[in-house]
Coordinates of C-alpha atoms in Angstrom, one line a residue:
M366 CA -0.1 -0.3 0.0
P367 CA 2.4 2.6 -1.1
M368 CA 2.5 6.0 -0.4
I369 CA 3.4 8.6 -3.4
D370 CA 4.8 12.3 -2.8
I371 CA 5.4 14.4 -5.4
Y372 CA 7.0 17.7 -5.0
A373 CA 6.8 20.3 -7.8
P374 CA 6.9 24.0 -8.2
A375 CA 3.2 25.4 -8.1
G376 CA 1.5 25.1 -11.7
T377 CA 3.7 22.2 -12.9
F378 CA 0.6 20.3 -13.6
A379 CA -2.7 21.1 -14.8
D380 CA -4.7 18.7 -12.7
P381 CA -2.7 17.8 -9.7
H382 CA -5.4 15.3 -8.7
Q383 CA -5.3 13.4 -11.7
V384 CA -1.5 13.2 -11.2
A385 CA -1.9 11.8 -7.9
Q386 CA -4.6 9.2 -9.2
N387 CA -2.2 8.2 -12.1
A388 CA 0.9 7.9 -9.9
A389 CA -1.3 5.7 -7.1
T390 CA -2.3 3.5 -10.4
I391 CA 1.0 3.2 -11.6
V392 CA 2.5 2.1 -8.4
K393 CA -0.2 -0.2 -7.4
T394 CA -0.2 -1.8 -11.2
V395 CA 3.6 -2.2 -11.0
E396 CA 3.9 -3.6 -7.3
A397 CA 1.3 -6.2 -8.7
V398 CA -1.0 -6.5 -5.5
P399 CA -4.4 -8.0 -5.8
D400 CA -6.9 -5.5 -7.1
I401 CA -9.0 -5.6 -3.6
P402 CA -10.2 -2.5 -1.6
M403 CA -7.6 -2.6 1.3
F404 CA -4.8 -2.0 -1.5
R405 CA -7.2 0.4 -3.8
Q406 CA -8.0 2.6 -0.9
N407 CA -4.7 2.7 0.7
T408 CA -2.6 3.4 -2.2
A409 CA -2.3 7.0 -2.3
G410 CA -0.6 9.9 -4.3
F411 CA -0.1 13.4 -2.9
V412 CA 1.0 16.3 -5.1
H413 CA 2.8 18.7 -2.9
E414 CA 2.6 22.3 -4.9
L415 CA 5.6 24.4 -3.8
A416 CA 5.8 28.1 -3.8
A417 CA 8.3 29.7 -6.4
G418 CA 11.8 29.7 -5.2
A419 CA 11.3 26.8 -2.7
I420 CA 13.3 24.4 -4.8
S421 CA 16.7 25.2 -6.3
D422 CA 19.7 23.0 -7.5
V423 CA 23.5 24.1 -7.2
D424 CA 23.1 26.4 -10.5
G425 CA 19.9 28.1 -9.1
A426 CA 17.6 26.3 -11.3
G427 CA 14.0 25.5 -9.5
D428 CA 12.3 23.4 -12.2
H429 CA 12.7 19.9 -10.7
V430 CA 10.2 17.6 -9.5
R431 CA 10.7 14.8 -6.6
V432 CA 8.8 11.8 -6.5
Q433 CA 8.9 9.7 -3.2
V434 CA 7.6 6.2 -3.2
L435 CA 7.1 4.7 0.1
T436 CA 6.6 0.9 0.3
N437 CA 6.5 -2.1 2.7
D438 CA 10.0 -3.9 2.8
G439 CA 10.6 -5.9 -0.2
A440 CA 7.7 -4.9 -2.4
L441 CA 9.5 -3.7 -5.3
D442 CA 12.1 -6.2 -6.6
R443 CA 14.8 -4.9 -9.4
D444 CA 12.5 -5.0 -12.2
K445 CA 9.5 -3.4 -10.2
Q446 CA 12.1 -0.7 -9.3
L447 CA 13.2 0.0 -13.0
A448 CA 9.3 -0.1 -13.9
V449 CA 8.0 2.4 -11.2
V450 CA 11.0 5.3 -11.9
T451 CA 10.6 4.9 -15.6
Q452 CA 6.8 5.3 -15.4
L453 CA 6.4 7.8 -12.8
T454 CA 9.1 9.9 -14.8
D455 CA 7.0 9.5 -18.0
L456 CA 3.9 10.5 -15.9
V457 CA 5.6 13.8 -14.4
V458 CA 6.8 14.8 -18.2
T459 CA 3.5 13.8 -19.8
A460 CA 1.1 15.5 -17.2
S461 CA 3.6 18.7 -17.1
G462 CA 4.1 19.0 -20.8
N463 CA 7.6 19.6 -20.3
D464 CA 10.0 17.1 -21.6
A465 CA 13.0 18.6 -19.9
L466 CA 11.8 17.5 -16.7
R467 CA 12.8 13.8 -17.8
D468 CA 16.2 15.0 -16.7
R469 CA 15.3 16.7 -13.8
T470 CA 12.6 14.4 -11.9
W471 CA 14.4 12.4 -9.1
V472 CA 12.3 9.2 -7.8
L473 CA 13.4 8.0 -4.6
L474 CA 12.4 4.5 -3.6
T475 CA 12.0 4.1 0.2
E476 CA 10.9 0.9 2.2
A477 CA 9.3 0.9 5.6
V478 CA 10.8 -1.1 8.4
P479 CA 8.8 -3.9 9.7
G480 CA 6.4 -2.5 12.0
G481 CA 7.1 0.9 10.4
W482 CA 4.0 0.6 8.2
G483 CA 0.9 2.4 10.1
L484 CA -2.7 1.6 9.1
W485 CA -6.0 1.2 10.8
G486 CA -4.2 2.4 14.0
H487 CA -1.5 -0.3 14.3
A488 CA 2.0 -0.3 13.3
H489 CA 2.1 -3.6 10.8
T490 CA 4.9 -5.7 9.8
N491 CA 4.8 -7.3 6.5
E492 CA 3.5 -10.6 7.5
E493 CA 0.5 -9.0 9.1
L494 CA -0.3 -6.9 6.0
V495 CA -0.1 -10.1 4.0
T496 CA -2.2 -11.9 6.3
A497 CA -5.0 -8.8 6.2
A498 CA -5.0 -9.2 2.6
R499 CA -5.5 -12.9 2.4
A500 CA -8.1 -12.2 4.8
E501 CA -9.9 -9.6 2.8
I502 CA -9.6 -11.9 -0.2
A503 CA -11.0 -15.0 1.5
E504 CA -14.1 -12.6 2.8
L505 CA -14.3 -11.4 -0.8
Q506 CA -14.5 -14.7 -2.1
A507 CA -16.9 -15.9 0.1
K508 CA -19.3 -13.1 -0.5
A509 CA -18.9 -13.9 -4.1
A510 CA -19.9 -17.7 -3.8
A511 CA -22.7 -16.9 -1.4
Q512 CA -24.2 -14.9 -4.2
G513 CA -23.5 -17.3 -6.6
N514 CA -20.5 -15.5 -8.4

């Protein structure tokens, strides 16, 4: 259930909400978790629009975007890391209409330590998250079976 934070100068994106939704969808899809409410409702993107002058590189340029993806430990193997970075960079470039951002978008992949993933008021370990997902899948399957689906 990744959290994606996108930091960009205000006005970089015409539709920040759509960028946030697309970022969440990208990471959920690449992570390849089951398409259940637990993951759909707890994978979220946040676009943080920063005031002019709030970002600078050594040369003084402020047209950069920083994307930080926080996942549970081990959620992204090497192939998934490569895919997430590529697809999120593509999203930034497309949504901004600024191809130059391809070279000025930083994507940081961060993993929460076991027990460092708080959800539903509890600090979960990876095993607890897997158990919760399996329980939700079983519940959804039981409901579908009861309805004759």
